Amino acid sequence: MQILPVAFVCLFLAVITWAQRPQHCTSPPLLVGSLSVLGPKGDLGAYGKYTYDALGRRVRFFEVGSYKNQSFQVDLLMLFREGVLYEINWQNHTCTKKALKDHFQPLEVPKNATLLGQVILGGSSGFGQGLLVNTWAGEVPEIEAKYMTTFTEFGCLPVSTLYHTEKTGWVVLSYFNILIGIDDPQVFFPPPFCQSAELAGTTDFFGAFF
Amino acid sequence: MQILPVAFVCLFLAVITWAQRPQHCTSPPLLVGSLSVLGPKGDLGAYGKYTYDALGRRVRFFEVGSYKNQSFQVDLLMLFREGVLYEINWQNHTCTKKALKDHFQPLEVPKNATLLGQVILGGSSGFGQGLLVNTWAGEVPEIEAKYMTTFTEFGCLPVSTLYHTEKTGWVVLSYFNILIGIDDPQVFFPPPFCQSAELAGTTDFFGAFF
């Protein structure tokens, strides 16, 4: 007859412990922010800004950088609901419109990611000196990549992602200056010179970047 | 006669602007914390804990990791005031004592580092979701390395350092779980089995790690 209370206490403790562990989480649906990309051999460096709308399933992404001493610039508008991607060239005022193969991928800790641990970036001895984050690891079979990704414990905001493929080595993405909300919803309108663009080929989310 | 007030206002604005820019800073003199190391090809991964005493010019550093699928473990005690380094082997209860060639290097933004920028890791829309940091870049001629290092704006705590040499590629060091102060000053006492160790060779700070 004493087994039941003991089992109940054990179950209660198990639930408490489980609840204290970081949970797979999804970022807020509306975000603006910046990111930097650094390649393993120092031959890739880039800085980008994005506007992210998980409600409308659309992303605008602008990036400048250099790869093997060649500078580049990309401006992508991804409208997953319509299934199209615009590559916008502001210098020539031209537009390449492609069909987007895959579905919208919300910004989240992937469901199959494994928790590596929870740490405080910086420290916790003084106010404003640290950030509580969770780091997760996993694989993306589609591009044969391993990754480690870090999200804030409070707010579930991305902090960094390290991708590794045999081809690229480790690529470090750092996310920063994130604001919840969207400052200008018009970034999701294709510019006027894109109106006449015809579908030219197909791409997917990763294909648009690599 | 109107030039003087205008010049004064300009000088005042210049001082304000200069004062708002992040300054080269030095970390608090007593720290404990953890770090992780990741090599560019995924062949180096390590986790370490350190106790740092800039007042006594001494560092204790313990690390476990794997390099090219070989696991390793190091326990270093660096006493810069005495000019000695102990490599402690707890399995065999043996000690290697070496002369330390170089001076104590405080944890700081190097004097010749150039400010790359100030960002908020994560975001600033919610409490506990972001960390204000400054990123600096520079070179270490002694080991022909480039680096990018990030410190917190408040408290001047290290957050991450990316080192690059031709030999190693980019190596990512992340610092976390830092506390100001030292929990156990006895970590700077060599273990009893080190007392009889004789000086065997010379090393420097970088040589002890690489």
Coordinates of C-alpha atoms in Angstrom, one line a residue:
Chain A
M1 CA 0.0 0.0 0.0
Q2 CA 3.1 2.2 0.4
I3 CA 4.1 1.8 -3.2
L4 CA 1.5 4.2 -4.6
P5 CA 2.6 7.3 -2.7
V6 CA 6.3 6.6 -3.5
A7 CA 5.4 6.1 -7.2
F8 CA 3.4 9.3 -7.1
V9 CA 6.4 11.2 -5.6
C10 CA 8.7 9.7 -8.2
L11 CA 6.4 10.7 -11.0
F12 CA 6.0 14.2 -9.5
L13 CA 9.9 14.6 -9.3
A14 CA 10.2 13.3 -12.9
V15 CA 7.7 15.8 -14.2
I16 CA 9.5 18.7 -12.3
T17 CA 12.9 17.6 -13.7
W18 CA 11.5 17.3 -17.2
A19 CA 9.9 20.7 -16.9
Q20 CA 13.2 22.3 -15.9
R21 CA 15.0 20.9 -19.0
P22 CA 15.1 23.2 -22.0
Q23 CA 12.3 22.5 -24.4
H24 CA 12.3 22.5 -28.2
C25 CA 10.9 25.9 -29.0
T26 CA 9.8 28.1 -31.9
S27 CA 10.9 31.7 -32.3
P28 CA 8.3 34.5 -32.3
P29 CA 6.5 34.7 -35.7
L30 CA 7.5 38.2 -36.6
L31 CA 11.2 39.2 -36.4
V32 CA 13.7 41.6 -37.9
G33 CA 17.4 41.0 -37.3
S34 CA 21.0 40.8 -38.6
L35 CA 23.4 37.9 -39.1
S36 CA 27.0 37.3 -40.0
V37 CA 28.5 34.4 -41.8
L38 CA 32.1 33.2 -41.6
G39 CA 33.6 30.4 -43.6
P40 CA 36.2 28.0 -42.2
K41 CA 39.2 29.1 -44.3
G42 CA 38.5 32.8 -43.9
D43 CA 37.5 32.9 -47.6
L44 CA 33.8 33.6 -46.8
G45 CA 32.6 36.5 -44.8
A46 CA 29.2 38.1 -45.1
Y47 CA 26.7 40.4 -43.2
G48 CA 23.0 40.2 -43.8
K49 CA 19.7 41.6 -42.6
Y50 CA 16.4 39.8 -42.7
T51 CA 12.7 40.3 -42.1
Y52 CA 10.9 37.2 -41.1
D53 CA 7.1 36.6 -41.1
A54 CA 6.0 33.1 -40.1
L55 CA 2.4 34.1 -40.2
G56 CA 2.5 35.1 -43.9
R57 CA 5.2 32.5 -44.5
R58 CA 7.6 35.0 -46.2
V59 CA 11.2 36.1 -45.7
R60 CA 13.2 39.0 -47.1
F61 CA 16.9 38.7 -46.9
F62 CA 19.6 41.1 -47.9
E63 CA 23.3 40.2 -47.7
V64 CA 26.7 41.7 -48.7
G65 CA 30.0 39.9 -48.3
S66 CA 33.1 38.4 -50.0
Y67 CA 33.9 34.9 -51.1
K68 CA 37.5 34.1 -52.2
N69 CA 38.2 37.9 -52.4
Q70 CA 35.2 38.5 -54.7
S71 CA 32.5 40.7 -53.2
F72 CA 28.9 39.8 -53.7
Q73 CA 25.5 41.1 -52.8
V74 CA 22.1 39.3 -52.7
D75 CA 18.6 40.5 -52.1
L76 CA 16.1 37.6 -51.9
L77 CA 12.3 37.8 -51.4
M78 CA 10.9 34.4 -50.5
L79 CA 7.1 34.1 -50.6
F80 CA 6.4 30.5 -49.6
R81 CA 2.6 30.9 -49.7
E82 CA 2.8 31.7 -53.4
G83 CA 5.8 29.3 -53.9
V84 CA 8.0 31.9 -55.5
L85 CA 11.4 33.4 -54.9
Y86 CA 12.7 36.7 -56.3
E87 CA 16.4 37.4 -56.7
I88 CA 16.4 41.2 -56.9
N89 CA 19.3 43.1 -58.6
W90 CA 19.1 46.8 -57.7
Q91 CA 22.0 47.8 -59.9
N92 CA 20.4 46.6 -63.1
H93 CA 16.9 46.9 -61.9
T94 CA 16.3 43.3 -62.9
C95 CA 14.6 40.4 -61.2
T96 CA 14.9 36.6 -61.4
K97 CA 11.7 34.8 -60.4
K98 CA 12.0 31.1 -59.5
A99 CA 9.6 28.5 -58.2
L100 CA 10.3 27.6 -54.5
K101 CA 10.3 23.8 -54.2
D102 CA 10.0 23.4 -50.4
H103 CA 7.6 24.5 -47.7
F104 CA 8.2 27.4 -45.3
Q105 CA 10.5 26.4 -42.5
P106 CA 9.8 28.3 -39.2
L107 CA 12.7 29.5 -37.1
E108 CA 12.8 26.9 -34.4
V109 CA 14.9 24.3 -32.6
P110 CA 14.5 21.3 -35.1
K111 CA 12.3 18.6 -33.7
N112 CA 15.0 15.9 -34.0
A113 CA 17.7 18.1 -32.4
T114 CA 19.5 16.8 -29.3
L115 CA 20.1 19.1 -26.4
L116 CA 23.9 19.6 -25.8
G117 CA 23.6 21.8 -22.8
Q118 CA 22.5 25.1 -21.2
V119 CA 25.1 27.8 -20.5
I120 CA 25.3 31.5 -19.7
L121 CA 27.2 33.3 -22.5
G122 CA 29.5 35.8 -20.6
G123 CA 28.6 35.6 -16.9
S124 CA 26.0 35.9 -14.2
S125 CA 27.8 37.9 -11.5
G126 CA 26.6 41.3 -12.8
F127 CA 23.5 42.7 -14.5
G128 CA 23.6 42.8 -18.3
Q129 CA 26.8 40.6 -18.4
G130 CA 25.3 37.3 -19.5
L131 CA 22.7 35.5 -21.7
L132 CA 21.1 32.2 -20.8
V133 CA 21.2 30.0 -23.9
N134 CA 20.6 26.4 -24.9
T135 CA 22.7 24.6 -27.5
W136 CA 21.3 21.8 -29.7
A137 CA 22.9 19.5 -32.2
G138 CA 21.6 17.5 -35.1
E139 CA 21.8 16.7 -38.8
V140 CA 20.1 17.9 -42.0
P141 CA 20.1 14.8 -44.3
E142 CA 19.0 16.8 -47.4
I143 CA 22.4 18.6 -47.6
E144 CA 24.4 16.0 -45.6
A145 CA 25.1 18.6 -42.9
K146 CA 25.7 18.5 -39.2
Y147 CA 24.8 21.5 -37.1
M148 CA 25.0 23.0 -33.6
T149 CA 22.5 25.7 -33.0
T150 CA 22.0 28.0 -30.0
F151 CA 18.8 29.7 -28.9
T152 CA 18.1 32.0 -26.0
E153 CA 16.2 30.3 -23.1
F154 CA 14.0 33.3 -22.8
G155 CA 12.2 34.3 -26.0
C156 CA 13.6 31.4 -28.1
L157 CA 15.7 33.7 -30.3
P158 CA 18.5 32.3 -32.5
V159 CA 22.1 33.2 -31.3
S160 CA 24.4 31.2 -33.5
T161 CA 24.4 28.1 -35.8
L162 CA 27.5 26.2 -36.8
Y163 CA 26.9 24.1 -40.0
H164 CA 29.4 21.4 -41.2
T165 CA 29.4 19.6 -44.5
E166 CA 32.4 17.8 -46.1
K167 CA 32.4 20.4 -48.8
T168 CA 32.3 23.6 -46.7
G169 CA 33.8 22.6 -43.3
W170 CA 32.4 24.5 -40.4
V171 CA 30.4 27.7 -41.3
V172 CA 29.6 30.0 -38.4
L173 CA 26.3 32.0 -38.5
S174 CA 25.8 34.6 -35.7
Y175 CA 22.4 36.2 -35.2
F176 CA 22.1 39.6 -33.5
N177 CA 20.1 42.8 -33.1
I178 CA 16.8 40.9 -33.2
L179 CA 13.6 42.8 -32.7
I180 CA 10.2 41.2 -32.2
G181 CA 7.8 42.5 -34.8
I182 CA 8.2 43.9 -38.4
D183 CA 9.1 47.5 -38.9
D184 CA 8.1 47.7 -42.6
P185 CA 5.6 45.1 -44.0
Q186 CA 6.2 46.5 -47.5
V187 CA 9.6 44.7 -47.7
F188 CA 7.5 41.7 -48.8
F189 CA 6.2 43.5 -51.9
P190 CA 8.3 42.7 -55.0
P191 CA 9.7 46.0 -56.4
P192 CA 7.9 47.4 -59.4
F193 CA 10.5 46.1 -61.9
C194 CA 9.8 42.5 -60.7
Q195 CA 6.2 42.6 -61.8
S196 CA 7.0 41.5 -65.3
A197 CA 9.4 38.7 -64.3
E198 CA 8.5 35.3 -65.6
L199 CA 9.2 32.0 -63.8
A200 CA 12.8 30.9 -64.7
G201 CA 13.6 27.6 -63.1
T202 CA 13.2 26.1 -59.6
T203 CA 15.1 26.5 -56.4
D204 CA 14.8 25.5 -52.7
F205 CA 15.6 27.4 -49.5
F206 CA 19.2 26.1 -49.3
G207 CA 19.8 26.3 -53.0
A208 CA 19.0 30.0 -52.9
F209 CA 22.0 30.6 -50.6
F210 CA 24.6 28.0 -51.7
Chain B
M1 CA 34.0 85.9 -32.3
Q2 CA 31.4 83.3 -33.1
I3 CA 34.0 80.7 -34.0
L4 CA 34.9 79.9 -30.4
P5 CA 31.4 78.8 -29.3
V6 CA 31.0 76.7 -32.5
A7 CA 34.4 75.1 -32.0
F8 CA 33.5 74.4 -28.3
V9 CA 30.2 72.7 -29.3
C10 CA 32.1 70.6 -31.9
L11 CA 34.7 69.6 -29.4
F12 CA 31.9 68.7 -26.9
L13 CA 30.1 66.6 -29.5
A14 CA 33.3 64.9 -30.4
V15 CA 34.0 64.0 -26.8
I16 CA 30.4 62.7 -26.4
T17 CA 30.7 60.6 -29.5
W18 CA 34.1 59.2 -28.5
A19 CA 32.9 58.4 -25.0
Q20 CA 29.9 56.4 -26.5
R21 CA 32.3 54.2 -28.6
P22 CA 33.3 51.0 -26.9
Q23 CA 36.7 51.3 -25.2
H24 CA 39.5 48.7 -25.0
C25 CA 38.8 47.1 -21.6
T26 CA 40.3 44.6 -19.2
S27 CA 38.3 41.8 -17.6
P28 CA 37.9 41.6 -13.8
P29 CA 41.0 40.3 -12.1
L30 CA 39.4 37.2 -10.5
L31 CA 37.3 34.9 -12.6
V32 CA 36.2 31.3 -12.9
G33 CA 34.5 30.0 -16.0
S34 CA 34.2 27.5 -18.8
L35 CA 35.1 27.4 -22.4
S36 CA 34.6 25.2 -25.5
V37 CA 36.9 24.9 -28.5
L38 CA 35.9 23.8 -31.9
G39 CA 38.3 23.1 -34.8
P40 CA 37.5 24.0 -38.4
K41 CA 37.2 20.5 -39.8
G42 CA 35.2 19.0 -36.9
D43 CA 38.4 17.1 -35.9
L44 CA 38.9 19.1 -32.7
G45 CA 36.4 19.6 -29.9
A46 CA 37.1 20.3 -26.3
Y47 CA 35.5 21.6 -23.1
G48 CA 37.5 23.3 -20.4
K49 CA 37.2 25.1 -17.0
Y50 CA 39.6 27.7 -15.8
T51 CA 40.4 29.8 -12.7
Y52 CA 42.0 33.1 -13.5
D53 CA 43.8 35.3 -11.0
A54 CA 45.3 38.5 -12.6
L55 CA 46.4 39.8 -9.1
G56 CA 48.5 36.7 -8.4
R57 CA 49.3 36.3 -12.1
R58 CA 48.3 32.6 -12.2
V59 CA 45.9 30.4 -14.2
R60 CA 44.6 26.9 -13.6
F61 CA 43.2 25.3 -16.7
F62 CA 41.5 21.9 -17.1
E63 CA 40.3 20.5 -20.4
V64 CA 38.9 17.3 -21.9
G65 CA 38.3 16.8 -25.6
S66 CA 39.1 14.9 -28.7
Y67 CA 41.4 15.6 -31.6
K68 CA 41.3 13.4 -34.7
N69 CA 39.1 10.9 -32.8
Q70 CA 41.8 10.6 -30.0
S71 CA 40.5 11.8 -26.6
F72 CA 42.8 13.9 -24.5
Q73 CA 42.8 15.6 -21.1
V74 CA 45.1 18.4 -19.8
D75 CA 45.4 20.0 -16.4
L76 CA 47.7 23.0 -16.4
L77 CA 48.8 25.2 -13.6
M78 CA 50.5 28.4 -14.8
L79 CA 52.3 30.4 -12.1
F80 CA 53.7 33.4 -14.0
R81 CA 55.1 35.2 -10.9
E82 CA 57.3 32.1 -10.3
G83 CA 57.8 31.6 -14.1
V84 CA 56.7 27.9 -14.0
L85 CA 54.1 25.7 -15.5
Y86 CA 52.9 22.3 -14.2
E87 CA 51.4 19.7 -16.5
I88 CA 49.5 17.5 -14.0
N89 CA 48.7 13.9 -14.8
W90 CA 46.1 12.7 -12.3
Q91 CA 46.0 9.1 -13.7
N92 CA 49.7 8.5 -13.1
H93 CA 50.1 11.0 -10.3
T94 CA 53.0 12.6 -12.2
C95 CA 53.9 16.2 -12.9
T96 CA 56.0 17.9 -15.6
K97 CA 57.4 21.2 -14.5
K98 CA 58.5 23.7 -17.2
A99 CA 59.9 27.2 -17.2
L100 CA 57.4 29.7 -18.6
K101 CA 59.1 31.9 -21.1
D102 CA 56.6 34.8 -21.4
H103 CA 54.9 37.3 -19.0
F104 CA 51.4 37.0 -17.7
Q105 CA 48.9 38.2 -20.3
P106 CA 45.7 39.7 -18.6
L107 CA 42.4 38.9 -20.1
E108 CA 41.6 42.0 -22.1
V109 CA 40.8 43.5 -25.5
P110 CA 44.3 43.7 -27.0
K111 CA 45.6 47.3 -27.2
N112 CA 46.1 47.1 -31.0
A113 CA 42.7 45.4 -31.7
T114 CA 40.4 47.3 -34.0
L115 CA 36.7 47.6 -33.2
L116 CA 34.6 45.8 -35.7
G117 CA 31.2 46.7 -34.2
Q118 CA 28.7 46.6 -31.3
V119 CA 25.7 44.2 -31.5
I120 CA 23.1 42.6 -29.3
L121 CA 23.4 38.9 -29.3
G122 CA 19.9 37.6 -29.5
G123 CA 17.5 40.6 -29.2
S124 CA 16.4 43.5 -27.1
S125 CA 12.6 43.3 -27.3
G126 CA 12.3 41.3 -24.1
F127 CA 14.0 41.0 -20.8
G128 CA 16.8 38.4 -20.7
Q129 CA 16.8 37.9 -24.4
G130 CA 19.9 39.7 -25.4
L131 CA 23.5 40.5 -24.6
L132 CA 25.3 43.7 -25.6
V133 CA 28.8 42.9 -26.9
N134 CA 31.7 44.5 -28.8
T135 CA 33.7 42.6 -31.4
W136 CA 37.3 43.4 -32.1
A137 CA 39.8 42.1 -34.7
G138 CA 43.6 42.0 -34.8
E139 CA 46.7 39.9 -35.3
V140 CA 49.1 38.0 -33.1
P141 CA 52.4 38.2 -34.9
E142 CA 54.1 35.6 -32.6
I143 CA 52.0 32.8 -34.0
E144 CA 51.0 34.5 -37.3
A145 CA 47.4 34.4 -36.3
K146 CA 44.4 36.6 -37.1
Y147 CA 41.6 36.8 -34.5
M148 CA 38.2 38.2 -33.8
T149 CA 37.3 38.5 -30.2
T150 CA 34.0 39.5 -28.5
F151 CA 33.6 41.0 -25.0
T152 CA 30.5 42.0 -23.1
E153 CA 29.9 45.8 -23.1
F154 CA 29.0 45.6 -19.4
G155 CA 31.7 43.9 -17.3
C156 CA 34.2 43.3 -20.1
L157 CA 33.8 39.5 -20.0
P158 CA 35.0 37.4 -22.9
V159 CA 32.2 35.8 -25.0
S160 CA 34.0 34.2 -28.0
T161 CA 37.3 34.3 -29.9
L162 CA 37.9 33.1 -33.4
Y163 CA 41.6 32.4 -34.2
H164 CA 42.9 31.8 -37.7
T165 CA 46.3 30.5 -38.7
E166 CA 47.2 28.9 -42.0
K167 CA 47.9 25.7 -40.2
T168 CA 44.7 25.5 -38.1
G169 CA 42.0 27.4 -40.1
W170 CA 39.4 29.1 -37.9
V171 CA 39.3 27.8 -34.4
V172 CA 36.2 28.9 -32.4
L173 CA 36.5 29.5 -28.6
S174 CA 33.3 30.2 -26.7
Y175 CA 33.4 31.4 -23.1
F176 CA 30.5 30.9 -20.7
N177 CA 29.3 30.4 -17.2
I178 CA 31.7 33.1 -15.9
L179 CA 31.6 34.1 -12.2
I180 CA 33.5 37.1 -10.9
G181 CA 35.7 35.9 -8.0
I182 CA 37.5 32.7 -7.2
D183 CA 35.6 29.8 -5.4
D184 CA 38.7 27.9 -4.3
P185 CA 42.2 29.6 -4.1
Q186 CA 43.8 26.3 -3.4
V187 CA 43.5 25.3 -7.1
F188 CA 46.8 27.4 -7.5
F189 CA 48.7 25.0 -5.1
P190 CA 50.5 22.3 -7.0
P191 CA 49.3 18.9 -5.9
P192 CA 51.6 17.1 -3.4
F193 CA 53.1 14.8 -6.0
C194 CA 54.3 17.9 -8.0
Q195 CA 56.6 19.0 -5.1
S196 CA 59.5 16.8 -6.2
A197 CA 59.2 17.7 -10.0
E198 CA 62.3 19.1 -11.5
L199 CA 62.4 21.8 -14.3
A200 CA 62.2 19.9 -17.6
G201 CA 62.4 22.3 -20.5
T202 CA 60.8 25.6 -21.4
T203 CA 57.4 26.5 -22.8
D204 CA 55.3 29.6 -23.4
F205 CA 51.5 30.3 -23.0
F206 CA 50.6 29.2 -26.6
G207 CA 53.1 26.4 -26.6
A208 CA 51.4 24.8 -23.6
F209 CA 48.1 24.5 -25.6
F210 CA 49.2 23.8 -29.1

